[in-house]
Coordinates of C-alpha atoms in Angstrom, one line a residue:
X1345 CA 6.5 -121.2 -109.4
X1346 CA 4.7 -124.3 -111.1
X1347 CA 1.1 -123.2 -110.7
X1348 CA 2.6 -119.0 -110.8
X1349 CA 3.5 -120.0 -114.5
X1350 CA 0.7 -122.0 -115.4
X1351 CA -1.9 -118.5 -114.1
X1352 CA 0.1 -116.8 -116.0
X1353 CA -0.2 -118.3 -119.5
X1354 CA -3.7 -118.7 -119.2
X1355 CA -4.4 -115.0 -118.3
X1356 CA -2.0 -114.6 -121.2
X1357 CA -4.2 -116.6 -123.0
X1358 CA -7.2 -115.1 -122.0
X1359 CA -5.9 -112.0 -123.2
X1360 CA -4.6 -113.1 -126.8
X1361 CA -8.2 -114.8 -127.5
X1362 CA -9.9 -111.3 -127.7
X1363 CA -7.6 -110.7 -131.0
X1364 CA -8.3 -113.9 -132.0
X1365 CA -12.2 -113.9 -131.7
X1366 CA -12.2 -111.2 -134.2
X1367 CA -10.2 -112.3 -136.7
X1368 CA -12.2 -115.2 -138.1
X1369 CA -14.8 -112.3 -139.5
X1370 CA -12.2 -110.9 -141.5
X1371 CA -11.3 -114.6 -143.3
X1372 CA -15.1 -114.8 -143.6
X1373 CA -15.3 -111.4 -145.1
X1374 CA -12.8 -111.7 -147.6
X1375 CA -14.5 -115.3 -148.3
X1376 CA -17.5 -113.0 -149.1
X1377 CA -15.2 -110.1 -151.1
X1378 CA -13.3 -113.4 -153.5
X1379 CA -16.9 -114.4 -154.4
X1380 CA -17.9 -111.1 -155.9
X1381 CA -14.4 -110.7 -157.5
X1382 CA -13.8 -114.5 -158.5
X1383 CA -14.3 -114.7 -162.4
X1384 CA -15.3 -119.1 -162.0
X1385 CA -17.9 -117.6 -159.8
X1386 CA -19.4 -115.5 -162.7
X1387 CA -20.0 -119.0 -164.3
X1388 CA -22.4 -120.3 -161.4
X1389 CA -23.8 -116.9 -161.1
X1390 CA -23.9 -114.9 -163.8
X1391 CA -26.0 -112.0 -162.3
X1392 CA -23.0 -111.5 -160.2
X1393 CA -20.7 -110.6 -163.1
X1394 CA -21.5 -106.6 -163.2
X1395 CA -19.8 -103.4 -161.9
X1396 CA -21.9 -103.1 -158.7
X1397 CA -20.7 -106.2 -157.2
X1398 CA -17.5 -106.4 -158.9
X1399 CA -16.6 -103.0 -157.4
X1400 CA -18.2 -104.2 -154.2
X1401 CA -16.1 -107.0 -154.0
X1402 CA -12.7 -105.1 -154.5
X1403 CA -13.6 -102.2 -151.8
X1404 CA -14.1 -105.0 -149.4
X1405 CA -11.2 -107.5 -150.0
X1406 CA -8.9 -104.5 -150.1
X1407 CA -10.2 -102.5 -147.2
X1408 CA -9.8 -105.8 -145.3
X1409 CA -6.0 -106.2 -146.3
X1410 CA -4.2 -103.5 -144.3
X1411 CA -6.0 -105.1 -141.0
X1412 CA -4.1 -108.3 -141.4
X1413 CA -1.1 -106.4 -142.8
X1414 CA -0.3 -103.0 -141.1
X1415 CA -2.7 -103.1 -138.4
X1416 CA -2.6 -106.5 -137.2
X1417 CA 0.0 -105.1 -134.5
X1418 CA -2.3 -102.4 -133.4
X1419 CA -5.4 -105.3 -132.9
X1420 CA -3.4 -107.4 -130.7
X1421 CA -2.0 -104.6 -128.8
X1422 CA -5.7 -102.9 -127.8
X1423 CA -6.9 -107.1 -128.1
X1424 CA -4.6 -108.3 -125.8
X1425 CA -4.8 -105.1 -123.1
X1426 CA -8.8 -105.3 -123.4
X1427 CA -8.6 -109.3 -122.2
X1428 CA -6.3 -109.1 -119.3
X1429 CA -7.4 -105.4 -118.3
X1430 CA -8.8 -106.4 -114.6
X1431 CA -11.6 -103.5 -114.6
X1432 CA -11.5 -100.2 -116.9
X1433 CA -11.5 -102.0 -120.1
X1434 CA -12.2 -99.3 -122.2
X1435 CA -9.6 -97.1 -120.6
X1436 CA -7.3 -99.8 -121.2
X1437 CA -8.3 -100.0 -124.7
X1438 CA -7.8 -96.2 -125.4
X1439 CA -4.4 -96.2 -123.4
X1440 CA -3.0 -99.3 -125.1
X1441 CA -4.1 -97.4 -128.8
X1442 CA -2.3 -94.5 -127.7
X1443 CA 0.8 -96.5 -126.6
X1444 CA 0.9 -98.0 -129.4
X1445 CA 1.5 -94.2 -131.7
X1446 CA 3.8 -93.5 -128.7
X1447 CA 6.3 -96.6 -129.3
X1448 CA 6.4 -96.3 -133.4
X1449 CA 6.9 -92.8 -133.6
X1450 CA 9.4 -93.0 -130.6
X1451 CA 11.1 -95.7 -132.7
X1452 CA 11.0 -93.6 -135.9
X1453 CA 12.5 -90.7 -134.7
X1454 CA 15.3 -92.3 -132.6
X1455 CA 15.9 -95.1 -135.6
X1456 CA 16.9 -91.2 -137.7
X1457 CA 19.0 -89.9 -135.0
X1458 CA 21.1 -93.3 -134.8
X1459 CA 21.4 -92.6 -139.0
X1460 CA 19.4 -96.2 -139.2
X1461 CA 16.2 -95.0 -141.9
X1462 CA 16.5 -96.4 -145.2
X1463 CA 15.8 -95.6 -148.5
X1464 CA 12.3 -96.9 -149.4
X1465 CA 14.3 -99.2 -152.4
X1466 CA 15.9 -100.7 -149.9
X1467 CA 13.0 -101.9 -147.3
X1468 CA 13.1 -105.0 -149.1
X1469 CA 14.7 -107.7 -146.8
X1470 CA 16.1 -104.9 -144.4
X1471 CA 13.9 -106.1 -141.6
X1472 CA 12.7 -102.8 -141.8
X1473 CA 8.8 -101.7 -142.6
X1474 CA 6.5 -98.9 -143.0
X1475 CA 3.4 -98.3 -140.5
X1476 CA 1.6 -95.5 -140.4
X1477 CA 3.8 -93.8 -143.0
X1478 CA 6.5 -93.9 -140.7
X1479 CA 10.0 -96.1 -140.8
X1480 CA 10.5 -98.7 -138.6
X1481 CA 11.9 -101.7 -137.5
X1482 CA 9.5 -104.4 -138.4
X1483 CA 8.3 -106.5 -135.4
X1484 CA 5.3 -107.7 -136.9
X1485 CA 2.9 -109.7 -134.7
X1486 CA 4.9 -109.9 -131.8
X1487 CA 5.4 -106.3 -131.4
X1488 CA 1.2 -106.2 -130.5
X1489 CA 1.5 -108.6 -128.1
X1490 CA 4.5 -107.2 -126.2
X1491 CA 2.9 -103.9 -125.7
X1492 CA -0.8 -105.6 -124.7
X1493 CA 1.0 -107.4 -121.9
X1494 CA 3.3 -104.2 -121.3
X1495 CA -0.1 -101.7 -121.5
X1496 CA -2.0 -104.6 -119.4
X1497 CA 0.4 -104.7 -116.5
X1498 CA 0.9 -101.4 -116.4
X1499 CA -3.1 -100.9 -116.6
X1500 CA -4.0 -103.4 -113.7
X1501 CA -1.0 -101.6 -111.6
X1502 CA -2.0 -97.8 -111.6
X1503 CA -5.4 -97.7 -112.6
X1504 CA -7.0 -97.1 -108.8
X1505 CA -4.0 -94.8 -107.6
X1506 CA -5.0 -91.8 -106.9
X1507 CA -2.8 -88.7 -106.1
X1508 CA -3.8 -85.8 -103.8
X1509 CA -3.1 -82.1 -104.0
X1510 CA -2.7 -80.6 -107.2
X1511 CA -1.7 -83.5 -108.7
X1512 CA -5.1 -85.4 -107.9
X1513 CA -6.1 -84.9 -111.2
X1514 CA -3.4 -87.2 -112.8
X1515 CA -4.2 -90.4 -111.5
X1516 CA -6.2 -93.5 -112.0
X1517 CA -5.9 -93.6 -116.4
X1518 CA -4.5 -90.7 -116.8
X1519 CA -1.4 -92.0 -114.9
X1520 CA -1.1 -95.5 -116.7
X1521 CA -0.7 -93.2 -119.8
X1522 CA 2.2 -91.1 -118.4
X1523 CA 3.9 -94.2 -117.0
X1524 CA 3.2 -95.9 -120.6
X1525 CA 4.7 -92.9 -122.5
X1526 CA 7.8 -93.0 -120.8
X1527 CA 8.0 -97.2 -120.7
X1528 CA 6.9 -97.0 -124.7
X1529 CA 10.2 -94.7 -125.3
X1530 CA 12.6 -96.5 -123.8
X1531 CA 11.3 -100.1 -125.3
X1532 CA 11.3 -98.3 -128.4
X1533 CA 15.0 -97.5 -128.3
X1534 CA 16.1 -101.0 -126.3
X1535 CA 14.3 -102.7 -129.4
X1536 CA 15.4 -100.7 -132.3
X1537 CA 19.3 -102.5 -131.5
X1538 CA 17.5 -105.8 -129.9
X1539 CA 14.8 -107.2 -132.1
X1540 CA 17.0 -107.5 -135.1
X1541 CA 18.4 -110.9 -133.0
X1542 CA 15.5 -112.0 -132.0
X1543 CA 14.0 -112.2 -135.1
X1544 CA 16.9 -114.0 -136.1
X1545 CA 16.2 -116.5 -133.7
X1546 CA 12.7 -116.4 -134.5
X1547 CA 13.7 -116.9 -138.2
X1548 CA 16.0 -119.7 -137.3
X1549 CA 13.0 -121.4 -134.9
X1550 CA 10.4 -121.0 -137.7
X1551 CA 12.9 -122.5 -140.9
X1552 CA 13.4 -125.6 -137.9
X1553 CA 9.7 -126.1 -137.7
X1554 CA 9.6 -126.2 -141.3
X1555 CA 12.1 -128.4 -141.4
X1556 CA 10.6 -131.5 -138.9
X1557 CA 7.8 -131.6 -141.9
X1558 CA 5.2 -134.6 -140.7
X1559 CA 6.7 -134.8 -137.4
X1560 CA 6.2 -130.9 -136.8
X1561 CA 2.5 -130.6 -138.4
X1562 CA 1.4 -133.5 -135.6
X1563 CA 3.1 -132.1 -133.1
X1564 CA 0.9 -128.9 -133.6
X1565 CA -2.3 -131.0 -133.8
X1566 CA -1.6 -132.5 -131.2
X1567 CA -1.0 -129.7 -128.6
X1568 CA -4.1 -127.8 -130.3
X1569 CA -6.0 -130.8 -128.3
X1570 CA -4.4 -131.9 -125.4
X1571 CA -4.3 -128.4 -124.2
X1572 CA -8.1 -128.2 -124.3
X1573 CA -8.5 -128.7 -120.4
X1574 CA -6.2 -126.3 -119.6
X1575 CA -7.5 -123.3 -122.2
X1576 CA -3.5 -122.5 -123.3
X1577 CA -4.3 -124.6 -126.8
X1578 CA -5.3 -120.7 -127.5
X1579 CA -1.3 -119.7 -127.5
X1580 CA -1.1 -122.5 -130.0
X1581 CA -2.9 -121.8 -133.1
X1582 CA -2.8 -118.0 -133.3
X1583 CA 1.2 -118.7 -133.3
X1584 CA 0.9 -120.5 -136.7
X1585 CA -1.6 -118.4 -138.4
X1586 CA -0.7 -115.2 -137.6
X1587 CA 3.4 -114.9 -137.5
X1588 CA 6.4 -116.7 -139.7
X1589 CA 5.9 -120.0 -138.0
X1590 CA 3.0 -120.6 -140.0
X1591 CA 4.8 -119.8 -143.4
X1592 CA 6.1 -116.5 -144.6
X1593 CA 5.0 -115.8 -148.5
X1594 CA 5.2 -113.1 -151.2
X1595 CA 1.3 -112.0 -152.1
X1596 CA 0.1 -110.5 -155.3
X1597 CA -2.6 -108.0 -154.0
X1598 CA -3.6 -104.3 -154.9
X1599 CA -2.7 -101.1 -153.4
X1600 CA -3.4 -97.6 -154.8
X1601 CA -4.8 -99.3 -157.8
X1602 CA -1.8 -101.0 -158.9
X1603 CA -0.7 -105.0 -158.1
X1604 CA 2.3 -105.3 -155.7
X1605 CA 3.9 -107.9 -154.0
X1606 CA 4.0 -108.1 -150.3
X1607 CA 5.1 -110.0 -147.7
X1608 CA 2.4 -112.2 -145.3
X1609 CA 3.1 -114.4 -142.4
X1610 CA 1.1 -116.9 -140.7
X1611 CA -1.3 -119.3 -142.4
X1612 CA -4.7 -117.1 -142.5
X1613 CA -2.8 -114.1 -143.1
X1614 CA -1.7 -115.8 -146.4
X1615 CA -4.5 -117.3 -147.5
X1616 CA -6.6 -114.2 -146.6
X1617 CA -4.1 -112.1 -148.7
X1618 CA -4.7 -114.7 -151.4
X1619 CA -8.3 -114.4 -151.7
X1620 CA -8.3 -110.4 -151.8
X1621 CA -6.9 -110.8 -155.7
X1622 CA -7.8 -114.6 -156.2
X1623 CA -8.2 -114.8 -159.7
X1624 CA -3.8 -114.0 -159.7
X1625 CA -3.5 -117.5 -157.7
X1626 CA -3.3 -121.0 -159.4
X1627 CA -3.3 -122.4 -156.1
X1628 CA -3.1 -121.7 -152.5
X1629 CA 0.2 -121.9 -150.5
X1630 CA 1.0 -125.2 -149.0
X1631 CA 0.8 -123.5 -145.4
X1632 CA -2.8 -123.3 -145.0
X1633 CA -2.1 -126.9 -143.5
X1634 CA -1.7 -125.3 -140.1
X1635 CA -5.1 -123.7 -140.5
X1636 CA -6.9 -127.4 -141.2
X1637 CA -7.7 -127.8 -137.7
X1638 CA -11.6 -127.8 -138.6
X1639 CA -11.3 -131.4 -140.4
X1640 CA -11.4 -133.4 -136.7
X1641 CA -14.6 -131.1 -135.9
X1642 CA -16.8 -131.2 -138.8
X1643 CA -15.3 -135.4 -139.9
X1644 CA -13.6 -137.1 -137.2
X1645 CA -15.5 -136.8 -134.0
X1646 CA -18.5 -138.6 -135.7
X1647 CA -16.6 -141.6 -134.8
X1648 CA -15.9 -141.0 -131.5
X1649 CA -19.4 -140.3 -131.5
X1650 CA -20.7 -143.4 -132.7
X1651 CA -18.5 -145.5 -130.5
X1652 CA -19.6 -143.8 -128.0
X1653 CA -23.3 -144.3 -128.1
X1654 CA -22.8 -148.0 -129.5
X1655 CA -21.2 -149.1 -126.2
X1656 CA -23.9 -147.1 -123.8
X1657 CA -25.9 -149.5 -122.0
X1658 CA -29.4 -150.2 -123.5
X1659 CA -31.2 -148.6 -121.5
X1660 CA -30.0 -145.1 -121.6
X1661 CA -29.1 -145.0 -125.1
X1662 CA -31.9 -142.8 -126.1
X1663 CA -30.6 -140.1 -123.9
X1664 CA -27.1 -141.0 -124.6
X1665 CA -27.8 -140.3 -128.5
X1666 CA -29.6 -137.1 -127.5
X1667 CA -26.3 -135.3 -125.6
X1668 CA -23.8 -136.5 -128.1
X1669 CA -26.1 -135.3 -131.0
X1670 CA -26.5 -132.3 -129.4
X1671 CA -22.5 -131.5 -128.5
X1672 CA -21.7 -133.0 -132.1
X1673 CA -24.2 -130.3 -134.2
X1674 CA -22.2 -127.6 -132.0
X1675 CA -18.9 -129.4 -133.5
X1676 CA -20.0 -129.3 -137.1
X1677 CA -21.7 -125.6 -137.7
X1678 CA -19.5 -123.9 -135.2
X1679 CA -16.1 -125.9 -134.9
X1680 CA -16.7 -126.0 -131.0
X1681 CA -15.7 -129.2 -129.9
X1682 CA -15.4 -129.3 -126.1
X1683 CA -19.2 -130.2 -125.1
X1684 CA -17.8 -133.7 -126.7
X1685 CA -14.5 -133.5 -125.5
X1686 CA -15.6 -132.6 -122.0
X1687 CA -17.8 -135.6 -122.1
X1688 CA -15.1 -138.1 -121.5
X1689 CA -12.3 -136.1 -120.6
X1690 CA -11.8 -136.6 -116.9
X1691 CA -14.2 -140.0 -116.6
X1692 CA -11.8 -141.6 -119.5
X1693 CA -8.7 -139.7 -119.9
X1694 CA -6.8 -142.5 -122.0
X1695 CA -9.5 -141.4 -124.9
X1696 CA -8.8 -138.2 -124.6
X1697 CA -4.8 -138.7 -125.2
X1698 CA -6.1 -140.7 -128.2
X1699 CA -8.1 -138.5 -129.4
X1700 CA -5.3 -135.4 -129.7
X1701 CA -3.0 -138.3 -131.4
X1702 CA -5.4 -138.8 -133.9
X1703 CA -6.3 -135.4 -134.2
X1704 CA -2.6 -134.9 -134.8
X1705 CA -2.1 -137.8 -137.4
X1706 CA -5.2 -136.1 -139.5
X1707 CA -3.6 -133.0 -140.1
X1708 CA -0.2 -135.8 -141.3
X1709 CA -2.6 -137.0 -144.0
X1710 CA -3.7 -133.7 -145.0
X1711 CA 0.1 -132.0 -145.5
X1712 CA 1.1 -135.6 -147.3
X1713 CA -1.7 -135.5 -149.5
X1714 CA -0.8 -131.8 -150.5
X1715 CA -4.5 -130.5 -149.9
X1716 CA -4.8 -126.8 -150.1
X1717 CA -7.7 -126.4 -148.2
X1718 CA -8.2 -124.0 -144.9
X1719 CA -10.4 -125.7 -142.5
X1720 CA -10.6 -123.1 -139.8
X1721 CA -14.1 -124.4 -137.9
X1722 CA -17.2 -125.6 -138.9
X1723 CA -18.9 -126.4 -142.0
X1724 CA -20.0 -122.9 -143.1
X1725 CA -16.3 -121.7 -143.2
X1726 CA -15.4 -124.7 -144.8
X1727 CA -18.1 -124.3 -147.7
X1728 CA -17.7 -120.5 -148.0
X1729 CA -13.9 -120.3 -147.7
X1730 CA -13.2 -123.0 -150.4
X1731 CA -15.9 -123.8 -152.9
X1732 CA -15.8 -120.5 -154.6
X1733 CA -11.7 -120.8 -154.5
X1734 CA -12.0 -124.0 -156.7
X1735 CA -11.4 -127.7 -156.9
X1736 CA -7.8 -127.0 -158.5
X1737 CA -6.6 -124.5 -156.1
X1738 CA -7.6 -126.3 -152.8
X1739 CA -8.2 -129.9 -153.9
X1740 CA -11.3 -129.3 -150.9
X1741 CA -13.3 -132.4 -152.0
X1742 CA -10.4 -134.4 -150.8
X1743 CA -11.7 -133.4 -147.2
X1744 CA -14.5 -135.7 -147.4
X1745 CA -12.1 -138.3 -147.8
X1746 CA -9.4 -137.8 -145.1
X1747 CA -12.7 -137.1 -143.0
X1748 CA -14.3 -140.2 -143.6
X1749 CA -11.3 -142.1 -142.9
X1750 CA -10.3 -140.4 -139.7
X1751 CA -14.1 -141.2 -137.8
X1752 CA -13.5 -144.8 -139.1
X1753 CA -10.3 -144.5 -137.3
X1754 CA -11.8 -142.2 -134.1
X1755 CA -14.2 -145.0 -134.2
X1756 CA -12.7 -148.2 -133.8
X1757 CA -9.6 -147.2 -131.5
X1758 CA -12.7 -145.0 -128.9
X1759 CA -14.6 -148.7 -129.1
X1760 CA -12.1 -150.7 -128.6
X1761 CA -10.6 -148.4 -125.6
X1762 CA -13.9 -147.7 -124.0
X1763 CA -14.9 -151.9 -123.9
X1764 CA -11.8 -153.0 -123.3
X1765 CA -11.2 -150.9 -120.2
X1766 CA -14.2 -150.5 -119.2
X1767 CA -14.4 -146.8 -119.9
X1768 CA -17.3 -144.4 -118.1
X1769 CA -18.3 -142.5 -121.1
X1770 CA -21.6 -141.0 -121.6
X1771 CA -24.5 -143.6 -120.9
X1772 CA -22.0 -145.8 -119.4
X1773 CA -22.3 -144.3 -115.8
X1774 CA -22.5 -146.4 -112.6
X1775 CA -26.4 -146.4 -111.8
X1776 CA -27.7 -144.3 -109.3
X1777 CA -28.6 -144.7 -105.9
X1778 CA -32.4 -146.3 -106.3
X1779 CA -34.8 -144.6 -103.5
X1780 CA -38.6 -143.3 -102.1
X1781 CA -38.5 -139.5 -102.0
X1782 CA -40.6 -138.0 -99.4
X1783 CA -42.3 -134.6 -99.6
X1784 CA -39.4 -132.7 -97.9
X1785 CA -37.5 -133.7 -100.6
X1786 CA -40.3 -132.6 -103.2
X1787 CA -40.5 -129.1 -101.8
X1788 CA -36.1 -129.1 -102.0
X1789 CA -36.5 -129.9 -105.8
X1790 CA -38.9 -127.6 -106.5
X1791 CA -37.1 -124.7 -104.9
X1792 CA -34.0 -125.7 -106.5
X1793 CA -36.1 -125.5 -110.5
X1794 CA -36.9 -122.0 -109.2
X1795 CA -33.3 -120.8 -108.7
X1796 CA -32.1 -122.4 -111.6
X1797 CA -34.6 -120.4 -114.1
X1798 CA -32.4 -117.6 -112.6
X1799 CA -29.2 -118.8 -114.2
X1800 CA -27.1 -115.7 -112.9
X1801 CA -28.6 -115.9 -109.8
X1802 CA -27.6 -119.9 -109.6
X1803 CA -23.9 -119.5 -111.0
X1804 CA -23.3 -116.4 -108.5
X1805 CA -24.5 -118.5 -105.7
X1806 CA -22.9 -121.4 -106.8
X1807 CA -19.6 -119.1 -107.2
X1808 CA -19.4 -118.2 -103.7
X1809 CA -21.4 -115.7 -103.8
X1810 CA -20.8 -111.5 -104.9
X1811 CA -18.0 -111.4 -102.4
X1812 CA -16.1 -114.1 -103.6
X1813 CA -16.0 -113.1 -107.3
X1814 CA -13.2 -110.9 -108.9
X1815 CA -13.8 -111.6 -112.3
X1816 CA -15.6 -113.1 -114.8
X1817 CA -14.0 -113.2 -118.5
X1818 CA -15.2 -115.8 -121.4
X1819 CA -14.3 -117.6 -124.5
X1820 CA -15.5 -119.6 -127.2
X1821 CA -17.4 -122.1 -124.6
X1822 CA -16.4 -121.3 -121.3
X1823 CA -16.7 -118.9 -118.7
X1824 CA -13.2 -118.0 -117.0
X1825 CA -13.7 -117.2 -112.8
X1826 CA -11.1 -115.6 -110.7
X1827 CA -11.9 -116.0 -107.1
X1828 CA -10.9 -114.7 -103.6
X1829 CA -11.4 -118.1 -103.2
X1830 CA -12.1 -121.4 -105.4
X1831 CA -12.7 -123.9 -101.3
X1832 CA -15.8 -121.1 -101.2
X1833 CA -17.8 -122.3 -104.6
X1834 CA -20.2 -124.7 -104.4
X1835 CA -20.3 -127.4 -107.0
X1836 CA -23.8 -128.7 -106.6
X1837 CA -25.6 -125.5 -106.8
X1838 CA -23.1 -124.9 -110.3
X1839 CA -24.3 -128.3 -111.7
X1840 CA -27.9 -127.5 -112.0
X1841 CA -27.1 -125.0 -114.2
X1842 CA -26.1 -128.5 -116.5
X1843 CA -22.3 -127.2 -117.1
X1844 CA -20.5 -129.0 -119.4
X1845 CA -17.8 -129.5 -116.7
X1846 CA -16.0 -127.4 -114.0
X1847 CA -12.0 -127.2 -113.8
X1848 CA -10.4 -125.8 -110.8
X1849 CA -7.1 -124.5 -112.7
X1850 CA -6.1 -123.0 -109.1
X1851 CA -6.7 -121.4 -105.5
X1852 CA -8.2 -118.3 -107.4
X1853 CA -8.9 -120.0 -110.9
X1854 CA -12.1 -121.8 -112.4
X1855 CA -13.5 -122.7 -115.7
X1856 CA -17.1 -123.7 -116.1
X1857 CA -18.1 -124.9 -119.4
X1858 CA -21.1 -124.5 -121.3
X1859 CA -20.6 -124.2 -124.9
X1860 CA -21.2 -121.8 -127.6
X1861 CA -24.1 -120.1 -124.9
X1862 CA -21.5 -118.7 -122.5
X1863 CA -21.5 -115.2 -123.9
X1864 CA -25.3 -115.2 -123.2
X1865 CA -24.4 -116.0 -119.5
X1866 CA -21.9 -114.2 -119.1
X1867 CA -24.2 -111.2 -120.0
X1868 CA -26.8 -112.1 -117.9
X1869 CA -24.2 -112.3 -114.9
X1870 CA -22.9 -109.2 -115.6
X1871 CA -26.7 -107.6 -115.5
X1872 CA -26.9 -109.5 -112.4
X1873 CA -23.6 -108.4 -110.9
X1874 CA -23.8 -104.8 -111.9
X1875 CA -27.3 -104.3 -110.3

């Protein structure tokens, strides 16, 4: 049962990663919009203070507002369906969108039958909302998550079902939509009565999280790191970035040419909404602390890297330095920490626990000092999303103080544990056996190198061949592979492709960590398998 639950959670984490992957781009576009419409920027870049740039910024910012408000639910419905569909993902996306439409219209009609439709003047605080011009119960992002899961389940179950005789035309993707249409109607009726109760529970839980103060923030930061080996950290941060667990704020935005106050939920959504009308904001709201995970990525891990370098064996320091600096570059620029984390996760797990604790404490300090800076990933996001907003609104220079302090803590904690416990971090591994090589060894080495040149061929061979592969997907840094059996893999062959780590989840699921180059590798594998 434990393995089954873990497997299902990991599948969901893979699915939710699809919409989460695109939303940071929305944040960057909001940052650009704020640059063009921010009166303070004009003092630094005077030529931006003209109608062309100002109007472009307004169009860009206001066109993005519906994505983080009205249409966030449909984004998650379609994204999760794509991420969790085992095959025919394009049909899953189309059916997911249609199912979303069926659900909201079914709910609206049923609410009318039950006389639950409210006058527009009474909507605020009622738990109702206007979605695509019609009134429904406000389920927020949870509607998108629930529908995405249901669509994916039905799609996977019925996509291969072929009907016979005259009904043959209604098989496959058509049958999926037929089943989902009735499912959406039933779900809409049930949700109309049940969701207000569920929403009350969610609101109570969000209030509890807020009341826990720094303990809640530490727990969030700790879980965000400690769950990385399982991939379940993708279930943690989106909840706080895009739902009311990360706060709820009334933000003044422009709609139809007029300024109106709109309720936004989730740290990232609130921040983006504030950027859309930045001149009306005197200081970013406190909720942005939930989106400060990048402070460890940009600053703190420097201390861990320096400690591992200094404690490496003298003869290994040059190689260790090259490996660690490359990994740190990915962390600073793109916010990808796994190459560093996997360098000590399995050889020195106590360091990973220490890492998660220090990361959580860094966010606690961030909150105690009342810093309002968003640090979602790497240094590019950090600079683009904060400097134009202004020091008074964000206190962003304090991030350097906290970050350097965190790096110092990392250094001394890691150095102490490595030397005291003689941990096998990079450069401290046991020496390999020294031997003389024969001509046969040389020939074998050359054959291996030739195979490795085509990385897709090597990976497929290492995974047990085409016949052993059920599905291959990827997230930011990992190939997520479903196999007929992980017992058929050959780790020696996979290691020729120089992964950061190979992780067996269970008898069917495997993760191979390659870092930010994983998408390119995945494309090569797809081309190889399809041809």
